[in-house]
Amino acid sequence: MFGASSSKPKIRTRKVRVAVKKTTNGTPSSNAGPRPASQSVSLDRGRAPPPPSRTSSGSAYTATSKARPQGPSRTESRTAGRAQRQLKRKATTPSTPQWASSSDEASGDEDEDRLGSGLRKRQKTSSSIEPVAGNRCLEPDYKRRIRIPDELFSRPREEGDDEEEEKLIHSLEMTRGDWAKDYKPAFPDLEENLVVELQYPSPSAPEKFELVVPRDPTNFNPLDDLYFTMEEIITHYLPPEQSSTLLSETSGPIRLLKRAVSKNHPPDFRTVLQTFNTTIHTLLTNSTISTILDTTHAIPLSLTKRILAQVYLRTVSPHAHKLRRVKDKETTYGELLPPFIHTLFSQTSLNSTSTFVDLGSGVGNVVLQSALQTGATSYGIEILSTPADFATKQARELRARAKLYNISLGPMTLLHGSFLESPEIDTVLQTADVVLVNNKVFDLQTNTNLLNKFLDLKIGAKVR
């Protein structure tokens, strides 16, 4: 009676008909519930579209006489075009190196860009071809003429002109003399280091570069300086279609120059650079570059950073260790980063009709950026002797280098002294539109005296 049954159990199956709601065009049914947030956002959102494929025959960068047509401002349409040609380049070009920030807000994404210890060190940053967010512009200033009038280039130096007002330091000078031991030849088979010239988008004489490589990769690199400067010229001074061709990662001049260095073939390097210089000369002669500059009403942040970096590396970086000698808390020295200052200029609507004052201007970085990027009449005063001296040197270099880029600067005045005891600053504050001061380290008495100074500010003046 306890034995297993001799017959196998029977399994019964039954077909059941279930009603299913059909969806159209891939749209989920109403009872599917909300889609998870991670699935509701496209993976490509915020990503720039890939650059269009480009083919070229013969020279990839033959000059063209086609200029940008008159119409919408160049700056209003530049951002959309640039998003399509972002490049994947090694992040080694320096923007303006910083010892410290005078504001917590200045750090942001560039905290890692602080200049470390050591002489002539430079920071790692992105390529000069930056993402759209980093390559932004201020609001167009239609009252400012950015291009330098042609007659100013041909005007002979008159008696009484201050030669010290501007002083260009060539890249060549940064790798000669005491610095020569820190470099090795880019083309080791040559008996002497190869020296080349780069033509900028102006009638100014070209800048000289010695083709050497730093033994310490964090030092000033003339090859990077050359490459990234060419990128900015191609991006901002050439017609879009020609710019797109020259930025090609397969046949563009920058790629060809790097290939020549990699293959240790100096004739190729010289030929490619000479062809590029001829292209710039042609575009200057047929007024293509002039037309583009005349329709440009705002200087992009990436171009601003490139120029300021060149100025800083040639004047402050070789002696930057001197800036670490601080006497006391109230005279603590620090610098603000260009992207933060760009935001400040945007928030305060600073433009070429404004007056800007920096109380405690350090080496003059903000004053220089104001004069360059906005064209505003800019003043700065610094109590420490060493930063004040560097500020004067930076101003001389910027005046000369701005001519290379064919950019007309706003007036700059840099003073050495206390802003509490300067009659000139007292006068300027009465007409100032924007005043920058970092009073976080000041004592109570200094802040009180500073507030009394601000009583003379005009209605509507902005203090940051």
Short mmCIF file of C-alpha atoms in Angstrom, two decimals:
data_model
loop_
_atom_site.label_atom_id
_atom_site.label_comp_id
_atom_site.label_asym_id
_atom_site.label_seq_id
_atom_site.Cartn_x
_atom_site.Cartn_y
_atom_site.Cartn_z
CA MET A 1 0.00 0.00 0.00
CA PHE A 2 3.04 2.31 0.48
CA GLY A 3 4.58 1.52 -2.87
CA ALA A 4 4.88 4.10 -5.70
CA SER A 5 2.11 4.28 -8.23
CA SER A 6 2.90 2.54 -11.46
CA SER A 7 1.30 5.30 -13.57
CA LYS A 8 3.03 8.69 -14.23
CA PRO A 9 1.26 11.91 -13.17
CA LYS A 10 -0.58 13.68 -15.95
CA ILE A 11 0.12 17.37 -16.71
CA ARG A 12 -2.74 19.38 -18.00
CA THR A 13 -2.13 22.45 -20.23
CA ARG A 14 -4.61 25.18 -20.97
CA LYS A 15 -4.37 28.08 -23.43
CA VAL A 16 -5.39 31.50 -22.12
CA ARG A 17 -5.90 34.56 -24.33
CA VAL A 18 -4.42 37.81 -22.85
CA ALA A 19 -5.21 41.28 -24.24
CA VAL A 20 -2.09 43.41 -24.93
CA LYS A 21 -2.12 47.17 -25.64
CA LYS A 22 0.01 47.97 -28.68
CA THR A 23 2.34 51.00 -28.70
CA THR A 24 3.01 53.28 -31.64
CA ASN A 25 6.41 54.65 -32.73
CA GLY A 26 8.18 53.06 -29.81
CA THR A 27 6.19 55.06 -27.25
CA PRO A 28 5.76 53.12 -23.98
CA SER A 29 2.25 52.31 -22.81
CA SER A 30 0.64 54.55 -20.24
CA ASN A 31 0.83 51.89 -17.54
CA ALA A 32 4.57 51.42 -17.97
CA GLY A 33 5.35 53.93 -15.24
CA PRO A 34 7.89 56.74 -15.33
CA ARG A 35 11.23 56.04 -16.99
CA PRO A 36 14.26 56.15 -14.70
CA ALA A 37 16.11 59.44 -14.83
CA SER A 38 19.27 57.76 -16.07
CA GLN A 39 17.39 56.59 -19.18
CA SER A 40 15.60 59.83 -19.95
CA VAL A 41 18.74 61.77 -20.90
CA SER A 42 20.54 61.16 -24.16
CA LEU A 43 24.12 60.02 -23.74
CA ASP A 44 25.21 62.55 -26.34
CA ARG A 45 23.61 65.51 -24.66
CA GLY A 46 26.10 68.32 -24.26
CA ARG A 47 28.65 66.61 -26.45
CA ALA A 48 29.87 68.49 -29.46
CA PRO A 49 29.10 66.79 -32.80
CA PRO A 50 32.09 65.14 -34.43
CA PRO A 51 33.98 67.27 -36.92
CA PRO A 52 33.04 66.69 -40.54
CA SER A 53 35.40 64.53 -42.53
CA ARG A 54 37.76 66.60 -44.61
CA THR A 55 39.81 65.73 -47.65
CA SER A 56 42.29 67.94 -49.37
CA SER A 57 44.42 67.87 -52.44
CA GLY A 58 47.77 69.54 -52.78
CA SER A 59 48.42 72.10 -50.07
CA ALA A 60 46.00 71.84 -47.19
CA TYR A 61 46.27 75.50 -46.36
CA THR A 62 46.49 77.53 -49.54
CA ALA A 63 45.42 81.13 -48.97
CA THR A 64 42.00 82.23 -50.12
CA SER A 65 40.77 85.71 -50.83
CA LYS A 66 37.26 84.93 -49.68
CA ALA A 67 36.48 87.03 -46.64
CA ARG A 68 33.66 86.65 -44.16
CA PRO A 69 30.53 88.29 -45.56
CA GLN A 70 29.11 91.30 -43.81
CA GLY A 71 26.10 90.54 -41.68
CA PRO A 72 25.78 89.08 -38.21
CA SER A 73 28.72 89.67 -35.91
CA ARG A 74 31.52 87.12 -36.13
CA THR A 75 31.35 86.63 -32.39
CA GLU A 76 27.64 85.78 -32.48
CA SER A 77 28.15 82.79 -34.80
CA ARG A 78 31.61 81.62 -33.71
CA THR A 79 30.49 79.37 -30.85
CA ALA A 80 28.31 77.07 -32.96
CA GLY A 81 31.05 76.54 -35.52
CA ARG A 82 33.71 75.91 -32.91
CA ALA A 83 31.69 73.13 -31.28
CA GLN A 84 32.13 71.10 -34.47
CA ARG A 85 35.91 71.27 -34.50
CA GLN A 86 37.02 70.49 -30.97
CA LEU A 87 40.36 68.74 -31.10
CA LYS A 88 41.83 66.01 -28.93
CA ARG A 89 45.20 67.56 -28.20
CA LYS A 90 47.63 66.98 -25.39
CA ALA A 91 46.84 69.33 -22.50
CA THR A 92 50.17 71.04 -22.04
CA THR A 93 49.76 74.68 -22.97
CA PRO A 94 50.01 77.14 -20.10
CA SER A 95 47.41 79.70 -19.26
CA THR A 96 48.36 82.40 -16.82
CA PRO A 97 50.06 80.57 -13.90
CA GLN A 98 48.73 81.33 -10.45
CA TRP A 99 50.41 81.24 -7.05
CA ALA A 100 47.19 81.51 -5.13
CA SER A 101 43.67 82.75 -5.50
CA SER A 102 42.34 85.79 -3.76
CA SER A 103 38.87 84.33 -3.89
CA ASP A 104 37.41 80.94 -3.17
CA GLU A 105 35.35 81.31 -6.30
CA ALA A 106 38.48 81.66 -8.37
CA SER A 107 39.46 78.06 -7.85
CA GLY A 108 36.59 76.16 -9.47
CA ASP A 109 37.81 73.75 -12.09
CA GLU A 110 41.31 75.19 -12.11
CA ASP A 111 42.48 74.42 -8.59
CA GLU A 112 44.97 72.03 -10.11
CA ASP A 113 46.37 74.88 -12.23
CA ARG A 114 48.22 76.51 -9.36
CA LEU A 115 51.88 77.04 -10.06
CA GLY A 116 54.04 74.76 -7.95
CA SER A 117 57.50 75.34 -6.60
CA GLY A 118 60.46 75.73 -8.90
CA LEU A 119 61.73 78.23 -11.41
CA ARG A 120 60.02 78.99 -14.72
CA LYS A 121 57.40 76.32 -14.10
CA ARG A 122 54.22 76.28 -16.09
CA GLN A 123 50.86 74.71 -15.43
CA LYS A 124 49.02 72.08 -17.38
CA THR A 125 45.85 73.30 -19.01
CA SER A 126 43.67 72.38 -21.91
CA SER A 127 44.58 73.05 -25.48
CA SER A 128 43.83 76.49 -26.78
CA ILE A 129 41.04 74.86 -28.76
CA GLU A 130 38.72 74.61 -25.79
CA PRO A 131 35.20 73.33 -25.23
CA VAL A 132 32.48 75.84 -25.95
CA ALA A 133 32.00 76.61 -22.25
CA GLY A 134 35.66 77.56 -21.90
CA ASN A 135 35.85 79.40 -25.20
CA ARG A 136 33.04 81.81 -24.51
CA CYS A 137 32.90 85.53 -25.22
CA LEU A 138 31.57 88.55 -23.39
CA GLU A 139 28.56 90.39 -24.78
CA PRO A 140 29.44 92.06 -28.11
CA ASP A 141 30.70 95.62 -27.67
CA TYR A 142 29.72 97.43 -30.87
CA LYS A 143 31.39 100.65 -29.75
CA ARG A 144 34.83 99.07 -29.63
CA ARG A 145 37.07 98.80 -32.67
CA ILE A 146 39.30 95.84 -31.95
CA ARG A 147 41.59 96.07 -34.97
CA ILE A 148 44.54 98.45 -34.82
CA PRO A 149 44.35 101.04 -37.64
CA ASP A 150 46.87 100.35 -40.41
CA GLU A 151 48.44 103.78 -40.13
CA LEU A 152 49.62 103.04 -36.58
CA PHE A 153 51.81 100.21 -37.87
CA SER A 154 53.46 102.40 -40.49
CA ARG A 155 53.88 105.49 -38.29
CA PRO A 156 57.58 106.09 -37.56
CA ARG A 157 58.64 106.42 -33.95
CA GLU A 158 58.73 110.08 -33.03
CA GLU A 159 61.05 111.85 -30.68
CA GLY A 160 59.62 111.74 -27.20
CA ASP A 161 57.97 108.34 -27.67
CA ASP A 162 58.68 106.17 -24.67
CA GLU A 163 60.43 103.05 -25.97
CA GLU A 164 59.86 101.42 -22.59
CA GLU A 165 56.09 101.62 -23.07
CA GLU A 166 56.27 98.40 -25.06
CA LYS A 167 58.93 95.72 -25.18
CA LEU A 168 58.48 92.43 -27.01
CA ILE A 169 60.31 89.40 -25.63
CA HIS A 170 60.74 86.79 -28.37
CA SER A 171 60.37 83.12 -27.56
CA LEU A 172 63.99 82.80 -28.68
CA GLU A 173 65.11 84.84 -25.67
CA MET A 174 63.47 82.38 -23.28
CA THR A 175 65.75 79.52 -24.36
CA ARG A 176 69.08 81.34 -24.69
CA GLY A 177 71.65 82.59 -22.20
CA ASP A 178 71.21 81.28 -18.67
CA TRP A 179 68.28 79.12 -19.77
CA ALA A 180 70.10 77.30 -22.58
CA LYS A 181 71.27 74.50 -20.28
CA ASP A 182 67.65 73.60 -19.53
CA TYR A 183 66.92 72.67 -23.16
CA LYS A 184 67.95 70.10 -25.73
CA PRO A 185 67.59 70.32 -29.54
CA ALA A 186 64.28 69.35 -31.12
CA PHE A 187 66.35 68.19 -34.12
CA PRO A 188 69.46 66.60 -32.58
CA ASP A 189 71.17 65.89 -35.92
CA LEU A 190 71.68 69.59 -36.68
CA GLU A 191 74.91 71.31 -35.70
CA GLU A 192 72.97 74.33 -34.41
CA ASN A 193 69.45 74.68 -33.07
CA LEU A 194 66.97 75.57 -35.77
CA VAL A 195 65.48 79.07 -35.45
CA VAL A 196 62.18 79.82 -37.21
CA GLU A 197 59.76 82.74 -37.43
CA LEU A 198 55.99 82.88 -36.94
CA GLN A 199 53.95 85.54 -38.70
CA TYR A 200 51.10 86.90 -36.58
CA PRO A 201 47.87 88.32 -38.09
CA SER A 202 49.23 91.88 -38.30
CA PRO A 203 51.83 93.86 -40.25
CA SER A 204 54.20 93.49 -37.29
CA ALA A 205 57.50 91.66 -37.77
CA PRO A 206 57.31 87.92 -36.98
CA GLU A 207 58.36 86.38 -33.67
CA LYS A 208 61.45 84.16 -33.50
CA PHE A 209 61.36 80.68 -31.97
CA GLU A 210 64.28 78.39 -31.21
CA LEU A 211 63.26 74.78 -31.76
CA VAL A 212 64.34 73.15 -28.53
CA VAL A 213 62.67 70.89 -25.98
CA PRO A 214 62.78 71.49 -22.20
CA ARG A 215 64.59 68.84 -20.19
CA ASP A 216 61.98 69.39 -17.48
CA PRO A 217 58.57 68.99 -19.18
CA THR A 218 57.02 71.52 -16.79
CA ASN A 219 59.26 74.33 -18.06
CA PHE A 220 58.46 76.76 -20.85
CA ASN A 221 58.11 74.82 -24.10
CA PRO A 222 58.68 76.87 -27.28
CA LEU A 223 57.15 74.19 -29.49
CA ASP A 224 53.91 74.19 -27.50
CA ASP A 225 53.96 77.98 -27.54
CA LEU A 226 54.22 77.88 -31.32
CA TYR A 227 51.55 75.21 -31.84
CA PHE A 228 48.92 76.74 -29.57
CA THR A 229 49.51 80.24 -30.91
CA MET A 230 48.95 78.95 -34.43
CA GLU A 231 45.72 77.28 -33.28
CA GLU A 232 44.38 80.56 -31.94
CA ILE A 233 45.33 82.43 -35.12
CA ILE A 234 43.67 79.80 -37.31
CA THR A 235 40.54 79.68 -35.15
CA HIS A 236 39.87 83.38 -34.73
CA TYR A 237 41.47 85.19 -37.68
CA LEU A 238 40.59 83.06 -40.70
CA PRO A 239 37.32 82.41 -42.59
CA PRO A 240 35.43 79.41 -41.17
CA GLU A 241 35.90 77.12 -44.15
CA GLN A 242 39.64 77.76 -44.28
CA SER A 243 39.95 77.53 -40.52
CA SER A 244 38.28 74.12 -40.58
CA THR A 245 40.77 72.86 -43.16
CA LEU A 246 43.83 74.16 -41.34
CA LEU A 247 42.70 72.59 -38.07
CA SER A 248 42.63 69.14 -39.67
CA GLU A 249 44.30 66.53 -37.49
CA THR A 250 45.58 64.71 -40.56
CA SER A 251 46.69 67.40 -43.01
CA GLY A 252 46.70 70.68 -41.06
CA PRO A 253 49.96 72.58 -40.59
CA ILE A 254 50.13 71.97 -36.83
CA ARG A 255 49.84 68.23 -37.37
CA LEU A 256 52.51 68.39 -40.09
CA LEU A 257 54.87 70.34 -37.83
CA LYS A 258 54.52 67.76 -35.07
CA ARG A 259 55.12 65.00 -37.59
CA ALA A 260 58.32 66.68 -38.77
CA VAL A 261 59.61 66.83 -35.19
CA SER A 262 58.65 63.21 -34.58
CA LYS A 263 60.45 62.07 -37.74
CA ASN A 264 63.43 64.35 -37.06
CA HIS A 265 63.07 66.08 -40.43
CA PRO A 266 63.83 69.83 -40.11
CA PRO A 267 63.31 70.68 -43.83
CA ASP A 268 59.68 69.59 -43.56
CA PHE A 269 59.20 71.73 -40.45
CA ARG A 270 60.64 74.80 -42.13
CA THR A 271 58.61 74.29 -45.31
CA VAL A 272 55.30 73.84 -43.50
CA LEU A 273 55.83 76.91 -41.32
CA GLN A 274 56.90 79.04 -44.30
CA THR A 275 53.74 78.00 -46.14
CA PHE A 276 51.64 78.96 -43.12
CA ASN A 277 53.37 82.35 -42.89
CA THR A 278 52.72 82.93 -46.60
CA THR A 279 49.05 82.16 -46.04
CA ILE A 280 48.83 84.76 -43.26
CA HIS A 281 50.68 87.32 -45.41
CA THR A 282 48.21 86.76 -48.25
CA LEU A 283 45.19 87.12 -45.98
CA LEU A 284 46.64 90.36 -44.63
CA THR A 285 47.31 91.72 -48.10
CA ASN A 286 43.84 90.99 -49.46
CA SER A 287 42.21 92.42 -46.27
CA THR A 288 40.55 89.14 -45.30
CA ILE A 289 41.90 89.36 -41.75
CA SER A 290 40.98 93.05 -41.52
CA THR A 291 37.41 92.26 -42.55
CA ILE A 292 37.12 89.51 -39.96
CA LEU A 293 38.49 91.73 -37.18
CA ASP A 294 36.16 94.57 -38.15
CA THR A 295 33.17 92.25 -37.71
CA THR A 296 34.45 90.92 -34.38
CA HIS A 297 33.03 92.69 -31.32
CA ALA A 298 34.24 90.48 -28.47
CA ILE A 299 37.54 88.71 -27.84
CA PRO A 300 37.09 85.01 -26.96
CA LEU A 301 38.31 83.81 -23.58
CA SER A 302 40.65 81.25 -25.17
CA LEU A 303 42.45 83.94 -27.18
CA THR A 304 42.62 86.16 -24.09
CA LYS A 305 44.19 83.36 -22.05
CA ARG A 306 46.71 82.57 -24.79
CA ILE A 307 47.94 86.16 -25.01
CA LEU A 308 48.08 86.62 -21.23
CA ALA A 309 49.92 83.32 -20.87
CA GLN A 310 52.56 84.39 -23.38
CA VAL A 311 53.00 87.67 -21.52
CA TYR A 312 53.25 86.02 -18.10
CA LEU A 313 55.69 83.32 -19.22
CA ARG A 314 58.06 85.90 -20.63
CA THR A 315 58.01 88.35 -17.73
CA VAL A 316 56.90 86.80 -14.42
CA SER A 317 57.58 83.06 -14.64
CA PRO A 318 61.39 83.28 -14.82
CA HIS A 319 61.38 85.04 -11.44
CA ALA A 320 58.13 83.74 -9.95
CA HIS A 321 59.88 82.41 -6.84
CA LYS A 322 60.29 86.01 -5.66
CA LEU A 323 56.54 86.36 -5.26
CA ARG A 324 56.50 83.89 -2.37
CA ARG A 325 58.22 86.29 -0.01
CA VAL A 326 55.29 87.70 1.95
CA LYS A 327 55.81 90.11 4.84
CA ASP A 328 52.55 89.79 6.72
CA LYS A 329 48.95 88.71 6.41
CA GLU A 330 47.62 92.05 5.17
CA THR A 331 50.01 92.06 2.22
CA THR A 332 49.37 88.46 1.22
CA TYR A 333 49.90 88.13 -2.52
CA GLY A 334 47.55 86.16 -4.75
CA GLU A 335 46.18 86.06 -8.27
CA LEU A 336 42.74 85.50 -9.76
CA LEU A 337 42.27 83.13 -12.68
CA PRO A 338 41.20 84.43 -16.12
CA PRO A 339 37.93 82.41 -16.28
CA PHE A 340 36.82 83.88 -12.94
CA ILE A 341 37.69 87.39 -14.11
CA HIS A 342 35.82 86.74 -17.35
CA THR A 343 32.73 85.92 -15.28
CA LEU A 344 33.22 89.07 -13.20
CA PHE A 345 33.44 91.20 -16.36
CA SER A 346 30.30 89.56 -17.68
CA GLN A 347 28.34 90.11 -14.45
CA THR A 348 29.35 93.77 -14.24
CA SER A 349 28.86 94.46 -17.98
CA LEU A 350 32.35 95.93 -18.27
CA ASN A 351 33.05 97.30 -21.75
CA SER A 352 35.18 99.78 -23.67
CA THR A 353 33.30 102.78 -22.27
CA SER A 354 33.86 101.70 -18.65
CA THR A 355 36.51 102.52 -16.07
CA PHE A 356 37.91 99.61 -14.07
CA VAL A 357 39.98 99.87 -10.87
CA ASP A 358 41.83 97.01 -9.15
CA LEU A 359 42.82 97.86 -5.57
CA GLY A 360 45.71 95.52 -4.81
CA SER A 361 46.52 94.57 -8.40
CA GLY A 362 49.52 92.28 -7.75
CA VAL A 363 51.41 91.59 -10.98
CA GLY A 364 48.63 93.31 -12.91
CA ASN A 365 46.90 90.25 -14.38
CA VAL A 366 43.36 91.57 -13.94
CA VAL A 367 44.23 95.04 -15.22
CA LEU A 368 45.84 93.49 -18.29
CA GLN A 369 42.84 91.24 -18.90
CA SER A 370 40.49 94.20 -18.56
CA ALA A 371 42.40 96.28 -21.11
CA LEU A 372 42.75 93.35 -23.50
CA GLN A 373 39.38 91.62 -23.26
CA THR A 374 37.05 94.58 -22.71
CA GLY A 375 39.00 97.64 -23.86
CA ALA A 376 38.04 99.44 -20.64
CA THR A 377 40.17 102.20 -19.15
CA SER A 378 41.93 100.17 -16.48
CA TYR A 379 43.82 101.14 -13.32
CA GLY A 380 45.66 99.06 -10.76
CA ILE A 381 47.67 99.82 -7.65
CA GLU A 382 49.89 97.45 -5.68
CA ILE A 383 51.70 98.13 -2.39
CA LEU A 384 54.34 95.38 -2.73
CA SER A 385 57.41 96.34 -4.74
CA THR A 386 58.11 93.01 -6.45
CA PRO A 387 54.60 92.41 -7.84
CA ALA A 388 54.34 96.08 -8.83
CA ASP A 389 57.58 95.80 -10.79
CA PHE A 390 56.33 92.67 -12.55
CA ALA A 391 53.09 94.48 -13.39
CA THR A 392 55.03 97.19 -15.22
CA LYS A 393 56.98 94.57 -17.18
CA GLN A 394 53.80 92.69 -18.07
CA ALA A 395 52.18 95.89 -19.34
CA ARG A 396 55.15 96.57 -21.64
CA GLU A 397 55.02 93.06 -23.02
CA LEU A 398 51.24 93.14 -23.50
CA ARG A 399 51.37 96.42 -25.43
CA ALA A 400 53.92 94.91 -27.80
CA ARG A 401 52.24 91.50 -28.06
CA ALA A 402 48.78 92.97 -28.65
CA LYS A 403 50.21 94.57 -31.79
CA LEU A 404 51.25 91.12 -33.01
CA TYR A 405 47.64 90.00 -32.65
CA ASN A 406 46.32 93.24 -34.18
CA ILE A 407 44.29 94.05 -31.06
CA SER A 408 43.77 97.58 -29.78
CA LEU A 409 44.05 97.72 -25.99
CA GLY A 410 42.20 99.93 -23.57
CA PRO A 411 44.35 102.45 -21.64
CA MET A 412 46.31 100.88 -18.75
CA THR A 413 47.76 102.59 -15.67
CA LEU A 414 49.62 100.57 -13.04
CA LEU A 415 50.76 102.27 -9.84
CA HIS A 416 53.02 101.30 -6.95
CA GLY A 417 51.73 102.40 -3.57
CA SER A 418 48.90 102.17 -1.05
CA PHE A 419 45.38 102.64 -2.38
CA LEU A 420 44.56 104.38 0.91
CA GLU A 421 47.15 107.09 0.27
CA SER A 422 47.07 107.61 -3.50
CA PRO A 423 45.60 110.92 -4.75
CA GLU A 424 45.42 109.50 -8.28
CA ILE A 425 43.32 106.55 -7.11
CA ASP A 426 41.09 108.91 -5.12
CA THR A 427 40.37 110.81 -8.32
CA VAL A 428 39.81 107.70 -10.43
CA LEU A 429 37.38 106.17 -7.91
CA GLN A 430 35.00 109.07 -8.47
CA THR A 431 34.45 107.97 -12.08
CA ALA A 432 34.95 104.20 -11.69
CA ASP A 433 32.27 101.83 -12.97
CA VAL A 434 33.73 98.63 -11.50
CA VAL A 435 36.07 98.34 -8.50
CA LEU A 436 37.77 95.08 -7.57
CA VAL A 437 39.16 94.60 -4.07
CA ASN A 438 39.84 91.55 -1.92
CA ASN A 439 39.42 92.73 1.65
CA LYS A 440 39.30 89.30 3.32
CA VAL A 441 42.72 89.73 4.93
CA PHE A 442 42.34 93.39 5.93
CA ASP A 443 42.01 94.41 9.57
CA LEU A 444 39.06 96.41 10.88
CA GLN A 445 40.75 99.79 10.50
CA THR A 446 41.78 99.15 6.90
CA ASN A 447 38.27 98.03 6.00
CA THR A 448 36.83 101.13 7.65
CA ASN A 449 39.17 103.39 5.68
CA LEU A 450 38.29 101.53 2.52
CA LEU A 451 34.57 102.00 3.10
CA ASN A 452 35.16 105.72 3.54
CA LYS A 453 36.87 105.74 0.13
CA PHE A 454 33.81 104.15 -1.42
CA LEU A 455 31.60 107.01 -0.24
CA ASP A 456 32.90 108.97 -3.22
CA LEU A 457 31.87 106.33 -5.76
CA LYS A 458 29.31 107.44 -8.30
CA ILE A 459 25.78 106.06 -8.23
CA GLY A 460 25.67 102.70 -9.99
CA ALA A 461 29.33 101.82 -9.45
CA LYS A 462 29.89 98.14 -8.71
CA VAL A 463 32.31 96.82 -6.10
CA ARG A 464 33.49 93.20 -6.27
#
